[in-house]
Every structure is written in structure tokens, then in C-alpha cells.
Amino acid sequence: MQNGIIKRGIEMIAEFEARILALIDDMVEHASDDELFASGYLRGHLTLAVAEVEQLGEHTPEALQIQVSRSLQNAIAAGELSPRDQALVVGMWDNLFVQARQLSA
């Protein structure tokens, strides 16, 4: 029984990740250079966060949102992004998460 719950949770996260990646792919055609940078940057953080939440046994979109946000904040603290890029990347992540949640409702 528990294996079935875990499997369903992993599938849920995989579906949610696929939804976000599809949203990113859909914007590529009309995205600005800055948006292309932010979307590529987010792909890496999203992939890492999915692996981390699966390893932790947290299989909800909310856990993924927290993990991506934490990863972005760590990158910002490490000086990886300029203030302008910080706003762009965090804003894009927030929008993608909301859109993906709406698609799953």
C-alpha cells in the first residue's frame, strides 16, 4: 500500500515538473533574451529540486515550490545573480508555479 502511495507521489511530481517545463518551452518562441536566460536558469534549479524532494519523500507541488525557492535563495546569497536577474528569475518562478497549479486544478 505504501509503495503505491509513494509511486503516485513521484508520478505527481513528475507530472508537475513536466507541466512547468512545457510552460517554459511554450514561451521560448516569443521570449526576450532575459527571459530565455531566466528560463534556462530555472530548468537547472527545477531539475535539482525535483530530485531533492523525491529523495526526501516529499511529493507535493508545495514541497517542490519550497525547494526551488530555497535553491534560488541560496544562489542569490552566493552572488550568482545580479539584482535585476534575481527579480526576473524569482518572478518567473512564481508565475510558472501559479500557472502549473492552475493547469492541475
PDB file of N, CA and C in Angstrom:
ATOM      1  N   MET A   1       0.825  -1.199   0.000  1.00  0.00           N
ATOM      2  CA  MET A   1       0.000   0.000   0.000  1.00  0.00           C
ATOM      3  C   MET A   1       0.864   1.257   0.000  1.00  0.00           C
ATOM      4  N   GLN A   2       1.864   1.298   0.879  1.00  0.00           N
ATOM      5  CA  GLN A   2       2.708   2.485   0.965  1.00  0.00           C
ATOM      6  C   GLN A   2       3.508   2.689  -0.319  1.00  0.00           C
ATOM      7  N   ASN A   3       3.962   1.592  -0.951  1.00  0.00           N
ATOM      8  CA  ASN A   3       4.682   1.720  -2.218  1.00  0.00           C
ATOM      9  C   ASN A   3       3.807   2.373  -3.282  1.00  0.00           C
ATOM     10  N   GLY A   4       2.527   2.052  -3.283  1.00  0.00           N
ATOM     11  CA  GLY A   4       1.601   2.667  -4.234  1.00  0.00           C
ATOM     12  C   GLY A   4       1.450   4.156  -3.991  1.00  0.00           C
ATOM     13  N   ILE A   5       1.411   4.553  -2.731  1.00  0.00           N
ATOM     14  CA  ILE A   5       1.315   5.973  -2.380  1.00  0.00           C
ATOM     15  C   ILE A   5       2.580   6.703  -2.805  1.00  0.00           C
ATOM     16  N   ILE A   6       3.725   6.111  -2.538  1.00  0.00           N
ATOM     17  CA  ILE A   6       4.999   6.729  -2.921  1.00  0.00           C
ATOM     18  C   ILE A   6       5.085   6.842  -4.437  1.00  0.00           C
ATOM     19  N   LYS A   7       4.702   5.762  -5.139  1.00  0.00           N
ATOM     20  CA  LYS A   7       4.754   5.785  -6.603  1.00  0.00           C
ATOM     21  C   LYS A   7       3.852   6.883  -7.150  1.00  0.00           C
ATOM     22  N   ARG A   8       2.666   7.019  -6.605  1.00  0.00           N
ATOM     23  CA  ARG A   8       1.729   8.061  -7.061  1.00  0.00           C
ATOM     24  C   ARG A   8       2.301   9.448  -6.768  1.00  0.00           C
ATOM     25  N   GLY A   9       2.944   9.619  -5.629  1.00  0.00           N
ATOM     26  CA  GLY A   9       3.552  10.904  -5.293  1.00  0.00           C
ATOM     27  C   GLY A   9       4.656  11.271  -6.261  1.00  0.00           C
ATOM     28  N   ILE A  10       5.485  10.292  -6.608  1.00  0.00           N
ATOM     29  CA  ILE A  10       6.568  10.531  -7.566  1.00  0.00           C
ATOM     30  C   ILE A  10       5.981  10.885  -8.930  1.00  0.00           C
ATOM     31  N   GLU A  11       4.920  10.180  -9.323  1.00  0.00           N
ATOM     32  CA  GLU A  11       4.260  10.488 -10.595  1.00  0.00           C
ATOM     33  C   GLU A  11       3.682  11.897 -10.579  1.00  0.00           C
ATOM     34  N   MET A  12       3.103  12.309  -9.425  1.00  0.00           N
ATOM     35  CA  MET A  12       2.522  13.638  -9.312  1.00  0.00           C
ATOM     36  C   MET A  12       3.596  14.713  -9.504  1.00  0.00           C
ATOM     37  N   ILE A  13       4.753  14.529  -8.877  1.00  0.00           N
ATOM     38  CA  ILE A  13       5.843  15.496  -9.014  1.00  0.00           C
ATOM     39  C   ILE A  13       6.356  15.498 -10.450  1.00  0.00           C
ATOM     40  N   ALA A  14       6.477  14.331 -11.064  1.00  0.00           N
ATOM     41  CA  ALA A  14       6.948  14.250 -12.451  1.00  0.00           C
ATOM     42  C   ALA A  14       5.976  14.966 -13.391  1.00  0.00           C
ATOM     43  N   GLU A  15       4.683  14.789 -13.163  1.00  0.00           N
ATOM     44  CA  GLU A  15       3.676  15.468 -13.981  1.00  0.00           C
ATOM     45  C   GLU A  15       3.747  16.978 -13.783  1.00  0.00           C
ATOM     46  N   PHE A  16       3.928  17.403 -12.555  1.00  0.00           N
ATOM     47  CA  PHE A  16       4.004  18.832 -12.258  1.00  0.00           C
ATOM     48  C   PHE A  16       5.257  19.440 -12.889  1.00  0.00           C
ATOM     49  N   GLU A  17       6.376  18.724 -12.791  1.00  0.00           N
ATOM     50  CA  GLU A  17       7.613  19.185 -13.429  1.00  0.00           C
ATOM     51  C   GLU A  17       7.409  19.294 -14.941  1.00  0.00           C
ATOM     52  N   ALA A  18       6.774  18.293 -15.539  1.00  0.00           N
ATOM     53  CA  ALA A  18       6.529  18.305 -16.985  1.00  0.00           C
ATOM     54  C   ALA A  18       5.658  19.490 -17.382  1.00  0.00           C
ATOM     55  N   ARG A  19       4.676  19.816 -16.552  1.00  0.00           N
ATOM     56  CA  ARG A  19       3.812  20.966 -16.814  1.00  0.00           C
ATOM     57  C   ARG A  19       4.621  22.265 -16.824  1.00  0.00           C
ATOM     58  N   ILE A  20       5.507  22.417 -15.840  1.00  0.00           N
ATOM     59  CA  ILE A  20       6.340  23.621 -15.768  1.00  0.00           C
ATOM     60  C   ILE A  20       7.286  23.685 -16.959  1.00  0.00           C
ATOM     61  N   LEU A  21       7.901  22.573 -17.292  1.00  0.00           N
ATOM     62  CA  LEU A  21       8.819  22.554 -18.437  1.00  0.00           C
ATOM     63  C   LEU A  21       8.084  22.868 -19.740  1.00  0.00           C
ATOM     64  N   ALA A  22       6.847  22.395 -19.870  1.00  0.00           N
ATOM     65  CA  ALA A  22       6.049  22.707 -21.062  1.00  0.00           C
ATOM     66  C   ALA A  22       5.739  24.201 -21.125  1.00  0.00           C
ATOM     67  N   LEU A  23       5.446  24.802 -19.980  1.00  0.00           N
ATOM     68  CA  LEU A  23       5.211  26.248 -19.946  1.00  0.00           C
ATOM     69  C   LEU A  23       6.463  27.004 -20.381  1.00  0.00           C
ATOM     70  N   ILE A  24       7.620  26.548 -19.911  1.00  0.00           N
ATOM     71  CA  ILE A  24       8.885  27.173 -20.313  1.00  0.00           C
ATOM     72  C   ILE A  24       9.084  27.007 -21.818  1.00  0.00           C
ATOM     73  N   ASP A  25       8.866  25.801 -22.318  1.00  0.00           N
ATOM     74  CA  ASP A  25       9.029  25.548 -23.756  1.00  0.00           C
ATOM     75  C   ASP A  25       8.099  26.428 -24.588  1.00  0.00           C
ATOM     76  N   ASP A  26       6.879  26.630 -24.099  1.00  0.00           N
ATOM     77  CA  ASP A  26       5.904  27.438 -24.831  1.00  0.00           C
ATOM     78  C   ASP A  26       6.325  28.899 -24.946  1.00  0.00           C
ATOM     79  N   MET A  27       7.102  29.387 -23.988  1.00  0.00           N
ATOM     80  CA  MET A  27       7.484  30.799 -24.037  1.00  0.00           C
ATOM     81  C   MET A  27       8.752  31.044 -24.850  1.00  0.00           C
ATOM     82  N   VAL A  28       9.468  29.998 -25.220  1.00  0.00           N
ATOM     83  CA  VAL A  28      10.752  30.159 -25.912  1.00  0.00           C
ATOM     84  C   VAL A  28      10.603  30.930 -27.221  1.00  0.00           C
ATOM     85  N   GLU A  29       9.559  30.651 -27.961  1.00  0.00           N
ATOM     86  CA  GLU A  29       9.386  31.257 -29.281  1.00  0.00           C
ATOM     87  C   GLU A  29       9.294  32.780 -29.231  1.00  0.00           C
ATOM     88  N   HIS A  30       8.681  33.319 -28.188  1.00  0.00           N
ATOM     89  CA  HIS A  30       8.470  34.762 -28.110  1.00  0.00           C
ATOM     90  C   HIS A  30       9.222  35.425 -26.951  1.00  0.00           C
ATOM     91  N   ALA A  31      10.095  34.687 -26.296  1.00  0.00           N
ATOM     92  CA  ALA A  31      10.795  35.206 -25.115  1.00  0.00           C
ATOM     93  C   ALA A  31      11.928  36.153 -25.499  1.00  0.00           C
ATOM     94  N   SER A  32      12.164  37.112 -24.610  1.00  0.00           N
ATOM     95  CA  SER A  32      13.311  38.006 -24.767  1.00  0.00           C
ATOM     96  C   SER A  32      14.577  37.259 -24.356  1.00  0.00           C
ATOM     97  N   ASP A  33      15.722  37.850 -24.620  1.00  0.00           N
ATOM     98  CA  ASP A  33      16.988  37.238 -24.195  1.00  0.00           C
ATOM     99  C   ASP A  33      17.016  37.041 -22.686  1.00  0.00           C
ATOM    100  N   ASP A  34      16.515  38.021 -21.939  1.00  0.00           N
ATOM    101  CA  ASP A  34      16.483  37.907 -20.479  1.00  0.00           C
ATOM    102  C   ASP A  34      15.579  36.761 -20.033  1.00  0.00           C
ATOM    103  N   GLU A  35      14.437  36.634 -20.686  1.00  0.00           N
ATOM    104  CA  GLU A  35      13.516  35.549 -20.337  1.00  0.00           C
ATOM    105  C   GLU A  35      14.099  34.187 -20.695  1.00  0.00           C
ATOM    106  N   LEU A  36      14.828  34.120 -21.799  1.00  0.00           N
ATOM    107  CA  LEU A  36      15.490  32.863 -22.159  1.00  0.00           C
ATOM    108  C   LEU A  36      16.537  32.491 -21.116  1.00  0.00           C
ATOM    109  N   PHE A  37      17.297  33.483 -20.650  1.00  0.00           N
ATOM    110  CA  PHE A  37      18.277  33.233 -19.594  1.00  0.00           C
ATOM    111  C   PHE A  37      17.577  32.707 -18.345  1.00  0.00           C
ATOM    112  N   ALA A  38      16.534  33.412 -17.911  1.00  0.00           N
ATOM    113  CA  ALA A  38      15.831  33.029 -16.684  1.00  0.00           C
ATOM    114  C   ALA A  38      15.221  31.637 -16.806  1.00  0.00           C
ATOM    115  N   SER A  39      14.642  31.328 -17.957  1.00  0.00           N
ATOM    116  CA  SER A  39      14.014  30.012 -18.118  1.00  0.00           C
ATOM    117  C   SER A  39      15.057  28.900 -18.097  1.00  0.00           C
ATOM    118  N   GLY A  40      16.197  29.121 -18.728  1.00  0.00           N
ATOM    119  CA  GLY A  40      17.264  28.122 -18.682  1.00  0.00           C
ATOM    120  C   GLY A  40      17.818  27.951 -17.284  1.00  0.00           C
ATOM    121  N   TYR A  41      17.971  29.055 -16.588  1.00  0.00           N
ATOM    122  CA  TYR A  41      18.472  29.030 -15.217  1.00  0.00           C
ATOM    123  C   TYR A  41      17.500  28.258 -14.318  1.00  0.00           C
ATOM    124  N   LEU A  42      16.216  28.509 -14.506  1.00  0.00           N
ATOM    125  CA  LEU A  42      15.204  27.822 -13.697  1.00  0.00           C
ATOM    126  C   LEU A  42      15.145  26.326 -13.980  1.00  0.00           C
ATOM    127  N   ARG A  43      15.372  25.930 -15.221  1.00  0.00           N
ATOM    128  CA  ARG A  43      15.365  24.496 -15.552  1.00  0.00           C
ATOM    129  C   ARG A  43      16.332  23.728 -14.655  1.00  0.00           C
ATOM    130  N   GLY A  44      17.525  24.266 -14.486  1.00  0.00           N
ATOM    131  CA  GLY A  44      18.519  23.603 -13.649  1.00  0.00           C
ATOM    132  C   GLY A  44      18.078  23.497 -12.201  1.00  0.00           C
ATOM    133  N   HIS A  45      17.543  24.588 -11.674  1.00  0.00           N
ATOM    134  CA  HIS A  45      17.082  24.576 -10.283  1.00  0.00           C
ATOM    135  C   HIS A  45      15.873  23.660 -10.108  1.00  0.00           C
ATOM    136  N   LEU A  46      14.988  23.635 -11.098  1.00  0.00           N
ATOM    137  CA  LEU A  46      13.810  22.769 -11.032  1.00  0.00           C
ATOM    138  C   LEU A  46      14.212  21.301 -11.028  1.00  0.00           C
ATOM    139  N   THR A  47      15.105  20.926 -11.923  1.00  0.00           N
ATOM    140  CA  THR A  47      15.550  19.531 -12.006  1.00  0.00           C
ATOM    141  C   THR A  47      16.197  19.085 -10.699  1.00  0.00           C
ATOM    142  N   LEU A  48      17.040  19.934 -10.148  1.00  0.00           N
ATOM    143  CA  LEU A  48      17.685  19.627  -8.874  1.00  0.00           C
ATOM    144  C   LEU A  48      16.654  19.508  -7.754  1.00  0.00           C
ATOM    145  N   ALA A  49      15.708  20.430  -7.714  1.00  0.00           N
ATOM    146  CA  ALA A  49      14.695  20.417  -6.659  1.00  0.00           C
ATOM    147  C   ALA A  49      13.811  19.179  -6.742  1.00  0.00           C
ATOM    148  N   VAL A  50      13.465  18.744  -7.954  1.00  0.00           N
ATOM    149  CA  VAL A  50      12.653  17.527  -8.108  1.00  0.00           C
ATOM    150  C   VAL A  50      13.390  16.336  -7.508  1.00  0.00           C
ATOM    151  N   ALA A  51      14.666  16.209  -7.823  1.00  0.00           N
ATOM    152  CA  ALA A  51      15.455  15.101  -7.265  1.00  0.00           C
ATOM    153  C   ALA A  51      15.511  15.182  -5.746  1.00  0.00           C
ATOM    154  N   GLU A  52      15.653  16.389  -5.213  1.00  0.00           N
ATOM    155  CA  GLU A  52      15.747  16.551  -3.759  1.00  0.00           C
ATOM    156  C   GLU A  52      14.436  16.216  -3.059  1.00  0.00           C
ATOM    157  N   VAL A  53      13.298  16.679  -3.593  1.00  0.00           N
ATOM    158  CA  VAL A  53      12.032  16.377  -2.921  1.00  0.00           C
ATOM    159  C   VAL A  53      11.696  14.894  -3.025  1.00  0.00           C
ATOM    160  N   GLU A  54      12.068  14.263  -4.137  1.00  0.00           N
ATOM    161  CA  GLU A  54      11.841  12.820  -4.246  1.00  0.00           C
ATOM    162  C   GLU A  54      12.682  12.071  -3.223  1.00  0.00           C
ATOM    163  N   GLN A  55      13.921  12.498  -3.049  1.00  0.00           N
ATOM    164  CA  GLN A  55      14.801  11.850  -2.081  1.00  0.00           C
ATOM    165  C   GLN A  55      14.288  12.038  -0.652  1.00  0.00           C
ATOM    166  N   LEU A  56      13.691  13.191  -0.384  1.00  0.00           N
ATOM    167  CA  LEU A  56      13.159  13.479   0.947  1.00  0.00           C
ATOM    168  C   LEU A  56      11.793  12.839   1.185  1.00  0.00           C
ATOM    169  N   GLY A  57      11.194  12.288   0.129  1.00  0.00           N
ATOM    170  CA  GLY A  57       9.872  11.686   0.272  1.00  0.00           C
ATOM    171  C   GLY A  57       8.752  12.710   0.284  1.00  0.00           C
ATOM    172  N   GLU A  58       9.043  13.928  -0.135  1.00  0.00           N
ATOM    173  CA  GLU A  58       8.035  14.990  -0.213  1.00  0.00           C
ATOM    174  C   GLU A  58       7.540  15.037  -1.651  1.00  0.00           C
ATOM    175  N   HIS A  59       6.302  14.670  -1.864  1.00  0.00           N
ATOM    176  CA  HIS A  59       5.811  14.502  -3.231  1.00  0.00           C
ATOM    177  C   HIS A  59       4.658  15.445  -3.557  1.00  0.00           C
ATOM    178  N   THR A  60       4.760  16.694  -3.125  1.00  0.00           N
ATOM    179  CA  THR A  60       3.695  17.650  -3.404  1.00  0.00           C
ATOM    180  C   THR A  60       4.246  18.840  -4.180  1.00  0.00           C
ATOM    181  N   PRO A  61       3.390  19.489  -4.950  1.00  0.00           N
ATOM    182  CA  PRO A  61       3.832  20.712  -5.626  1.00  0.00           C
ATOM    183  C   PRO A  61       4.333  21.772  -4.642  1.00  0.00           C
ATOM    184  N   GLU A  62       3.720  21.829  -3.472  1.00  0.00           N
ATOM    185  CA  GLU A  62       4.138  22.814  -2.477  1.00  0.00           C
ATOM    186  C   GLU A  62       5.563  22.543  -2.005  1.00  0.00           C
ATOM    187  N   ALA A  63       5.900  21.268  -1.798  1.00  0.00           N
ATOM    188  CA  ALA A  63       7.268  20.914  -1.397  1.00  0.00           C
ATOM    189  C   ALA A  63       8.247  21.298  -2.494  1.00  0.00           C
ATOM    190  N   LEU A  64       7.849  21.102  -3.743  1.00  0.00           N
ATOM    191  CA  LEU A  64       8.702  21.480  -4.868  1.00  0.00           C
ATOM    192  C   LEU A  64       8.883  22.996  -4.910  1.00  0.00           C
ATOM    193  N   GLN A  65       7.809  23.732  -4.691  1.00  0.00           N
ATOM    194  CA  GLN A  65       7.884  25.193  -4.695  1.00  0.00           C
ATOM    195  C   GLN A  65       8.847  25.681  -3.619  1.00  0.00           C
ATOM    196  N   ILE A  66       8.754  25.110  -2.444  1.00  0.00           N
ATOM    197  CA  ILE A  66       9.646  25.485  -1.341  1.00  0.00           C
ATOM    198  C   ILE A  66      11.088  25.161  -1.698  1.00  0.00           C
ATOM    199  N   GLN A  67      11.321  23.991  -2.275  1.00  0.00           N
ATOM    200  CA  GLN A  67      12.691  23.572  -2.596  1.00  0.00           C
ATOM    201  C   GLN A  67      13.304  24.444  -3.691  1.00  0.00           C
ATOM    202  N   VAL A  68      12.536  24.765  -4.730  1.00  0.00           N
ATOM    203  CA  VAL A  68      13.061  25.643  -5.785  1.00  0.00           C
ATOM    204  C   VAL A  68      13.342  27.024  -5.209  1.00  0.00           C
ATOM    205  N   SER A  69      12.424  27.548  -4.413  1.00  0.00           N
ATOM    206  CA  SER A  69      12.629  28.868  -3.810  1.00  0.00           C
ATOM    207  C   SER A  69      13.863  28.875  -2.922  1.00  0.00           C
ATOM    208  N   ARG A  70      14.051  27.819  -2.156  1.00  0.00           N
ATOM    209  CA  ARG A  70      15.238  27.705  -1.292  1.00  0.00           C
ATOM    210  C   ARG A  70      16.510  27.658  -2.140  1.00  0.00           C
ATOM    211  N   SER A  71      16.479  26.906  -3.214  1.00  0.00           N
ATOM    212  CA  SER A  71      17.627  26.800  -4.108  1.00  0.00           C
ATOM    213  C   SER A  71      17.961  28.157  -4.731  1.00  0.00           C
ATOM    214  N   LEU A  72      16.924  28.882  -5.152  1.00  0.00           N
ATOM    215  CA  LEU A  72      17.144  30.214  -5.725  1.00  0.00           C
ATOM    216  C   LEU A  72      17.714  31.174  -4.686  1.00  0.00           C
ATOM    217  N   GLN A  73      17.200  31.110  -3.468  1.00  0.00           N
ATOM    218  CA  GLN A  73      17.714  31.996  -2.419  1.00  0.00           C
ATOM    219  C   GLN A  73      19.174  31.682  -2.102  1.00  0.00           C
ATOM    220  N   ASN A  74      19.535  30.412  -2.119  1.00  0.00           N
ATOM    221  CA  ASN A  74      20.941  30.037  -1.910  1.00  0.00           C
ATOM    222  C   ASN A  74      21.821  30.578  -3.029  1.00  0.00           C
ATOM    223  N   ALA A  75      21.337  30.513  -4.259  1.00  0.00           N
ATOM    224  CA  ALA A  75      22.092  31.040  -5.398  1.00  0.00           C
ATOM    225  C   ALA A  75      22.249  32.553  -5.291  1.00  0.00           C
ATOM    226  N   ILE A  76      21.194  33.224  -4.867  1.00  0.00           N
ATOM    227  CA  ILE A  76      21.251  34.674  -4.686  1.00  0.00           C
ATOM    228  C   ILE A  76      22.245  35.027  -3.591  1.00  0.00           C
ATOM    229  N   ALA A  77      22.189  34.296  -2.482  1.00  0.00           N
ATOM    230  CA  ALA A  77      23.119  34.543  -1.374  1.00  0.00           C
ATOM    231  C   ALA A  77      24.562  34.302  -1.791  1.00  0.00           C
ATOM    232  N   ALA A  78      24.773  33.388  -2.730  1.00  0.00           N
ATOM    233  CA  ALA A  78      26.124  33.088  -3.217  1.00  0.00           C
ATOM    234  C   ALA A  78      26.585  34.087  -4.282  1.00  0.00           C
ATOM    235  N   GLY A  79      25.723  35.041  -4.620  1.00  0.00           N
ATOM    236  CA  GLY A  79      26.093  36.069  -5.584  1.00  0.00           C
ATOM    237  C   GLY A  79      26.004  35.642  -7.036  1.00  0.00           C
ATOM    238  N   GLU A  80      25.222  34.595  -7.319  1.00  0.00           N
ATOM    239  CA  GLU A  80      25.124  34.092  -8.692  1.00  0.00           C
ATOM    240  C   GLU A  80      24.318  34.994  -9.618  1.00  0.00           C
ATOM    241  N   LEU A  81      23.436  35.810  -9.057  1.00  0.00           N
ATOM    242  CA  LEU A  81      22.541  36.624  -9.881  1.00  0.00           C
ATOM    243  C   LEU A  81      22.627  38.096  -9.497  1.00  0.00           C
ATOM    244  N   SER A  82      22.603  38.947 -10.504  1.00  0.00           N
ATOM    245  CA  SER A  82      22.528  40.387 -10.251  1.00  0.00           C
ATOM    246  C   SER A  82      21.141  40.691  -9.676  1.00  0.00           C
ATOM    247  N   PRO A  83      20.973  41.846  -9.035  1.00  0.00           N
ATOM    248  CA  PRO A  83      19.643  42.187  -8.515  1.00  0.00           C
ATOM    249  C   PRO A  83      18.550  42.147  -9.598  1.00  0.00           C
ATOM    250  N   ARG A  84      18.863  42.604 -10.795  1.00  0.00           N
ATOM    251  CA  ARG A  84      17.893  42.582 -11.896  1.00  0.00           C
ATOM    252  C   ARG A  84      17.542  41.142 -12.272  1.00  0.00           C
ATOM    253  N   ASP A  85      18.558  40.295 -12.379  1.00  0.00           N
ATOM    254  CA  ASP A  85      18.313  38.887 -12.708  1.00  0.00           C
ATOM    255  C   ASP A  85      17.582  38.168 -11.581  1.00  0.00           C
ATOM    256  N   GLN A  86      17.874  38.547 -10.336  1.00  0.00           N
ATOM    257  CA  GLN A  86      17.162  37.957  -9.199  1.00  0.00           C
ATOM    258  C   GLN A  86      15.663  38.182  -9.346  1.00  0.00           C
ATOM    259  N   ALA A  87      15.281  39.427  -9.606  1.00  0.00           N
ATOM    260  CA  ALA A  87      13.861  39.759  -9.741  1.00  0.00           C
ATOM    261  C   ALA A  87      13.237  39.005 -10.912  1.00  0.00           C
ATOM    262  N   LEU A  88      13.959  38.920 -12.011  1.00  0.00           N
ATOM    263  CA  LEU A  88      13.456  38.231 -13.199  1.00  0.00           C
ATOM    264  C   LEU A  88      13.244  36.742 -12.931  1.00  0.00           C
ATOM    265  N   VAL A  89      14.248  36.089 -12.360  1.00  0.00           N
ATOM    266  CA  VAL A  89      14.189  34.643 -12.133  1.00  0.00           C
ATOM    267  C   VAL A  89      13.135  34.298 -11.076  1.00  0.00           C
ATOM    268  N   VAL A  90      13.136  35.008  -9.957  1.00  0.00           N
ATOM    269  CA  VAL A  90      12.165  34.716  -8.892  1.00  0.00           C
ATOM    270  C   VAL A  90      10.745  35.002  -9.380  1.00  0.00           C
ATOM    271  N   GLY A  91      10.562  36.111 -10.094  1.00  0.00           N
ATOM    272  CA  GLY A  91       9.240  36.434 -10.633  1.00  0.00           C
ATOM    273  C   GLY A  91       8.759  35.391 -11.624  1.00  0.00           C
ATOM    274  N   MET A  92       9.668  34.933 -12.484  1.00  0.00           N
ATOM    275  CA  MET A  92       9.296  33.908 -13.457  1.00  0.00           C
ATOM    276  C   MET A  92       8.931  32.610 -12.742  1.00  0.00           C
ATOM    277  N   TRP A  93       9.705  32.228 -11.732  1.00  0.00           N
ATOM    278  CA  TRP A  93       9.390  31.010 -10.988  1.00  0.00           C
ATOM    279  C   TRP A  93       8.010  31.115 -10.351  1.00  0.00           C
ATOM    280  N   ASP A  94       7.726  32.236  -9.698  1.00  0.00           N
ATOM    281  CA  ASP A  94       6.420  32.413  -9.060  1.00  0.00           C
ATOM    282  C   ASP A  94       5.292  32.284 -10.085  1.00  0.00           C
ATOM    283  N   ASN A  95       5.455  32.911 -11.249  1.00  0.00           N
ATOM    284  CA  ASN A  95       4.428  32.841 -12.296  1.00  0.00           C
ATOM    285  C   ASN A  95       4.266  31.427 -12.841  1.00  0.00           C
ATOM    286  N   LEU A  96       5.379  30.750 -13.090  1.00  0.00           N
ATOM    287  CA  LEU A  96       5.311  29.376 -13.601  1.00  0.00           C
ATOM    288  C   LEU A  96       4.621  28.453 -12.610  1.00  0.00           C
ATOM    289  N   PHE A  97       4.931  28.607 -11.328  1.00  0.00           N
ATOM    290  CA  PHE A  97       4.314  27.759 -10.311  1.00  0.00           C
ATOM    291  C   PHE A  97       2.798  27.972 -10.286  1.00  0.00           C
ATOM    292  N   VAL A  98       2.377  29.231 -10.295  1.00  0.00           N
ATOM    293  CA  VAL A  98       0.942  29.536 -10.269  1.00  0.00           C
ATOM    294  C   VAL A  98       0.253  28.968 -11.511  1.00  0.00           C
ATOM    295  N   GLN A  99       0.855  29.158 -12.680  1.00  0.00           N
ATOM    296  CA  GLN A  99       0.265  28.638 -13.918  1.00  0.00           C
ATOM    297  C   GLN A  99       0.166  27.115 -13.891  1.00  0.00           C
ATOM    298  N   ALA A 100       1.206  26.454 -13.422  1.00  0.00           N
ATOM    299  CA  ALA A 100       1.196  24.987 -13.359  1.00  0.00           C
ATOM    300  C   ALA A 100       0.137  24.496 -12.377  1.00  0.00           C
ATOM    301  N   ARG A 101      -0.046  25.196 -11.268  1.00  0.00           N
ATOM    302  CA  ARG A 101      -1.083  24.822 -10.295  1.00  0.00           C
ATOM    303  C   ARG A 101      -2.468  24.968 -10.917  1.00  0.00           C
ATOM    304  N   GLN A 102      -2.660  26.044 -11.684  1.00  0.00           N
ATOM    305  CA  GLN A 102      -3.962  26.261 -12.321  1.00  0.00           C
ATOM    306  C   GLN A 102      -4.254  25.166 -13.344  1.00  0.00           C
ATOM    307  N   LEU A 103      -3.221  24.716 -14.051  1.00  0.00           N
ATOM    308  CA  LEU A 103      -3.404  23.650 -15.034  1.00  0.00           C
ATOM    309  C   LEU A 103      -3.750  22.323 -14.378  1.00  0.00           C
ATOM    310  N   SER A 104      -3.321  22.147 -13.124  1.00  0.00           N
ATOM    311  CA  SER A 104      -3.576  20.877 -12.438  1.00  0.00           C
ATOM    312  C   SER A 104      -4.918  20.878 -11.715  1.00  0.00           C
ATOM    313  N   ALA A 105      -5.545  22.031 -11.626  1.00  0.00           N
ATOM    314  CA  ALA A 105      -6.823  22.123 -10.897  1.00  0.00           C
ATOM    315  C   ALA A 105      -7.983  21.632 -11.734  1.00  0.00           C
TER     316      ALA A 105
END
